[in-house]
Coordinates of C-alpha atoms in Angstrom, one line a residue:
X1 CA 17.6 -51.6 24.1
X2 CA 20.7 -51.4 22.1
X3 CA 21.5 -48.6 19.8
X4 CA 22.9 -49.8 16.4
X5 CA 25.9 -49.4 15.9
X6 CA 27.7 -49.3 12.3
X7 CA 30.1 -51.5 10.8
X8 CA 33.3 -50.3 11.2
X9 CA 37.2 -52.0 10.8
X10 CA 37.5 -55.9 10.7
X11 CA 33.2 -56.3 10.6
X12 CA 33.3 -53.9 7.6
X13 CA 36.1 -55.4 6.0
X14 CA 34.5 -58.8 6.0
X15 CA 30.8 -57.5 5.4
X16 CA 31.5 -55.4 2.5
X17 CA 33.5 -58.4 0.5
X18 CA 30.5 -61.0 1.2
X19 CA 27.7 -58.6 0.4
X20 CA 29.6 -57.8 -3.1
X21 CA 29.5 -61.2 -3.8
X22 CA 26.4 -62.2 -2.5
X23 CA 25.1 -59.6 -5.1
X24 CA 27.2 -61.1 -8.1
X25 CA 25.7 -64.5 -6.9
X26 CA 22.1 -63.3 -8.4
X27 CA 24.3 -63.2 -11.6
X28 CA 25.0 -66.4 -11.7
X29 CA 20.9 -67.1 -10.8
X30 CA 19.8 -65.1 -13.6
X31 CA 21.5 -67.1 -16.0
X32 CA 20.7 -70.7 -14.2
X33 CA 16.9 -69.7 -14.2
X34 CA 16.6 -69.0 -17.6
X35 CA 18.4 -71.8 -18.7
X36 CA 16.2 -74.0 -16.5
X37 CA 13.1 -72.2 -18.2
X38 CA 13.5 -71.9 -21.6
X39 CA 12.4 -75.4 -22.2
X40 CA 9.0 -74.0 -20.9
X41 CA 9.1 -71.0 -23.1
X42 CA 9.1 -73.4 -26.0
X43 CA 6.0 -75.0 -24.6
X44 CA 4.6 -71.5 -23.9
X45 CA 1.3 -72.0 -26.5
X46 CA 0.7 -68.0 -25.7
X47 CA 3.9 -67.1 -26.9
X48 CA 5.0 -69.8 -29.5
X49 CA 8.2 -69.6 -29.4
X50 CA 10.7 -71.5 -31.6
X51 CA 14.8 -71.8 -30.3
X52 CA 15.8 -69.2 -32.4
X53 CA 13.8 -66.6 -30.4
X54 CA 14.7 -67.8 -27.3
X55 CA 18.2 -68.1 -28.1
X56 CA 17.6 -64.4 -29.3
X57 CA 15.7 -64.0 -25.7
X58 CA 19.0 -65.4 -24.2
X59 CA 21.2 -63.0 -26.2
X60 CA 19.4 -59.4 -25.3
X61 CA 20.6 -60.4 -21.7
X62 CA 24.2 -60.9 -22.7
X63 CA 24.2 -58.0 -24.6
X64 CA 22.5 -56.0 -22.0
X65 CA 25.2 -57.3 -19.8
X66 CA 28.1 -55.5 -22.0
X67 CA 26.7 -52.6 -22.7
X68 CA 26.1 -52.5 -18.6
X69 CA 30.0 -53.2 -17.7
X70 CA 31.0 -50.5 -20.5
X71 CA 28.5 -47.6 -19.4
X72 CA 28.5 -48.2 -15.7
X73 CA 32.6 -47.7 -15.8
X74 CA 31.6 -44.0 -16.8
X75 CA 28.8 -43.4 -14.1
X76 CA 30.8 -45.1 -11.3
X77 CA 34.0 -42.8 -11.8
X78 CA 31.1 -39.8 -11.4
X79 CA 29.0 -41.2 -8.8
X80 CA 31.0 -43.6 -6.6
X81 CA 31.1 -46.9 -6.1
X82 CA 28.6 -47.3 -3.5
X83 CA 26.1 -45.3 -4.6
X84 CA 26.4 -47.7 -8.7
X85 CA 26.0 -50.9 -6.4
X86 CA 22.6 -49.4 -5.1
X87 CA 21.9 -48.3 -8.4
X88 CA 22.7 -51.0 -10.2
X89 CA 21.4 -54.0 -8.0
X90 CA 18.2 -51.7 -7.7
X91 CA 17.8 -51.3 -11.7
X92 CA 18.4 -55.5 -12.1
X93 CA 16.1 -56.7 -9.5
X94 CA 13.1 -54.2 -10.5
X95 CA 13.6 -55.7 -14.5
X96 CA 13.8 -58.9 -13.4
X97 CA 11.1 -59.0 -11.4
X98 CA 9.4 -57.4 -14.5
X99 CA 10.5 -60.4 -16.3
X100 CA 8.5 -62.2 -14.8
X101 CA 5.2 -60.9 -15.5
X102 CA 5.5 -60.1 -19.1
X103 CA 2.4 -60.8 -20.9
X104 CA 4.3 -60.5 -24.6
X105 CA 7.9 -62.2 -25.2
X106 CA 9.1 -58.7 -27.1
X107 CA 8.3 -57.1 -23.2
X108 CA 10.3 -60.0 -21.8
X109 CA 13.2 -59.5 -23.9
X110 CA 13.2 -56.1 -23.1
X111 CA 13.0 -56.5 -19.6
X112 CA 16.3 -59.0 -20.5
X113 CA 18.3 -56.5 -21.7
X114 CA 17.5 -53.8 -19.6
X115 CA 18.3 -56.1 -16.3
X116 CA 21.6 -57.1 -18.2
X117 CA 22.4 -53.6 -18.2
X118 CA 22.1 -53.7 -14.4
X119 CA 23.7 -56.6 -13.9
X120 CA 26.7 -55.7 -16.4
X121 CA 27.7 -53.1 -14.0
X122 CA 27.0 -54.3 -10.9
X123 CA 29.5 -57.0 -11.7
X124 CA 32.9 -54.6 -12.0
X125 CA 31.9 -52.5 -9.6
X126 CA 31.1 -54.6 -6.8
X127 CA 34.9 -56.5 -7.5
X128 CA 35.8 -53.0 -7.2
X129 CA 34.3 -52.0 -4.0
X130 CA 35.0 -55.2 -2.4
X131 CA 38.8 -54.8 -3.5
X132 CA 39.3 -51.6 -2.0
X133 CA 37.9 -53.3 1.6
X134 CA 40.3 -56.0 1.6
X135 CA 43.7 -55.5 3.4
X136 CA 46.5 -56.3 1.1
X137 CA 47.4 -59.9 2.1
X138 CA 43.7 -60.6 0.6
X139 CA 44.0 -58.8 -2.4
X140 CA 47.3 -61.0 -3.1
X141 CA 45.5 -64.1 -2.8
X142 CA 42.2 -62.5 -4.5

């Protein structure tokens, strides 16, 4: 049986870049998924939406998504990089999946903001983190 054996030089250096932005990639799902669903919220009879709520739905998320990228500055210069990308992708993917079983649409919005918040600093500090793996012909072209 072989032992494991941690990443270490050239495997690290790639690893740590494509795990960042794999991460950042659920970003860019977050927002494609509830653009693809709010059409449905409208038709929601439970929740009776009208666009104005679920353009405010929409908004909670962005601003959860600043107030994330200004806080999580702060906290990363405390705790480390590593240790905000486990905290943050942790704190995004437990209110997403919250998201989706809210029974009310005030819960949901909640659960909006406080995954933006995750996902506002996982954002800069994965760039970060993957920055400080590259060697410094990839940082040029990055």
């Amino acid at each position: 049986m072989t032992a494991f054996r941690p990443l270490r030089g050239k495997r690290l250096r790639a690893f740590v870049p494509a795990f960042c932005c794999l991460i950042i990639f659920f970003d860019g799902y977050d927002v494609s998924v509830f653009g693809a669903t709010a059409p449905e919220l409208l038709k929601y009879p439970q929740w009776d939406l009208d666009a104005a709520e679920v353009g405010g739905i929409a908004s909670l998320g962005l601003i959860g998504l600043l107030l994330g990228a200004l806080l999580c500055g702060f906290a990363t210069d405390l705790l480390g990089r590593k240790r905000m990308v486990i905290f943050c992708t942790s704190w995004f993917s437990v209110f997403m999946l919250a998201c989706a079983a809210a029974p009310t649409s005030e819960l949901f919005g909640l659960f909006r903001f406080l995954g933006g918040v995750g996902l506002g600093g996982v954002i800069p500090v994965c760039i970060a983190l993957a920055v400080g793996f590259m060697n410094n012909q990839q940082q040029i072209l990055g």
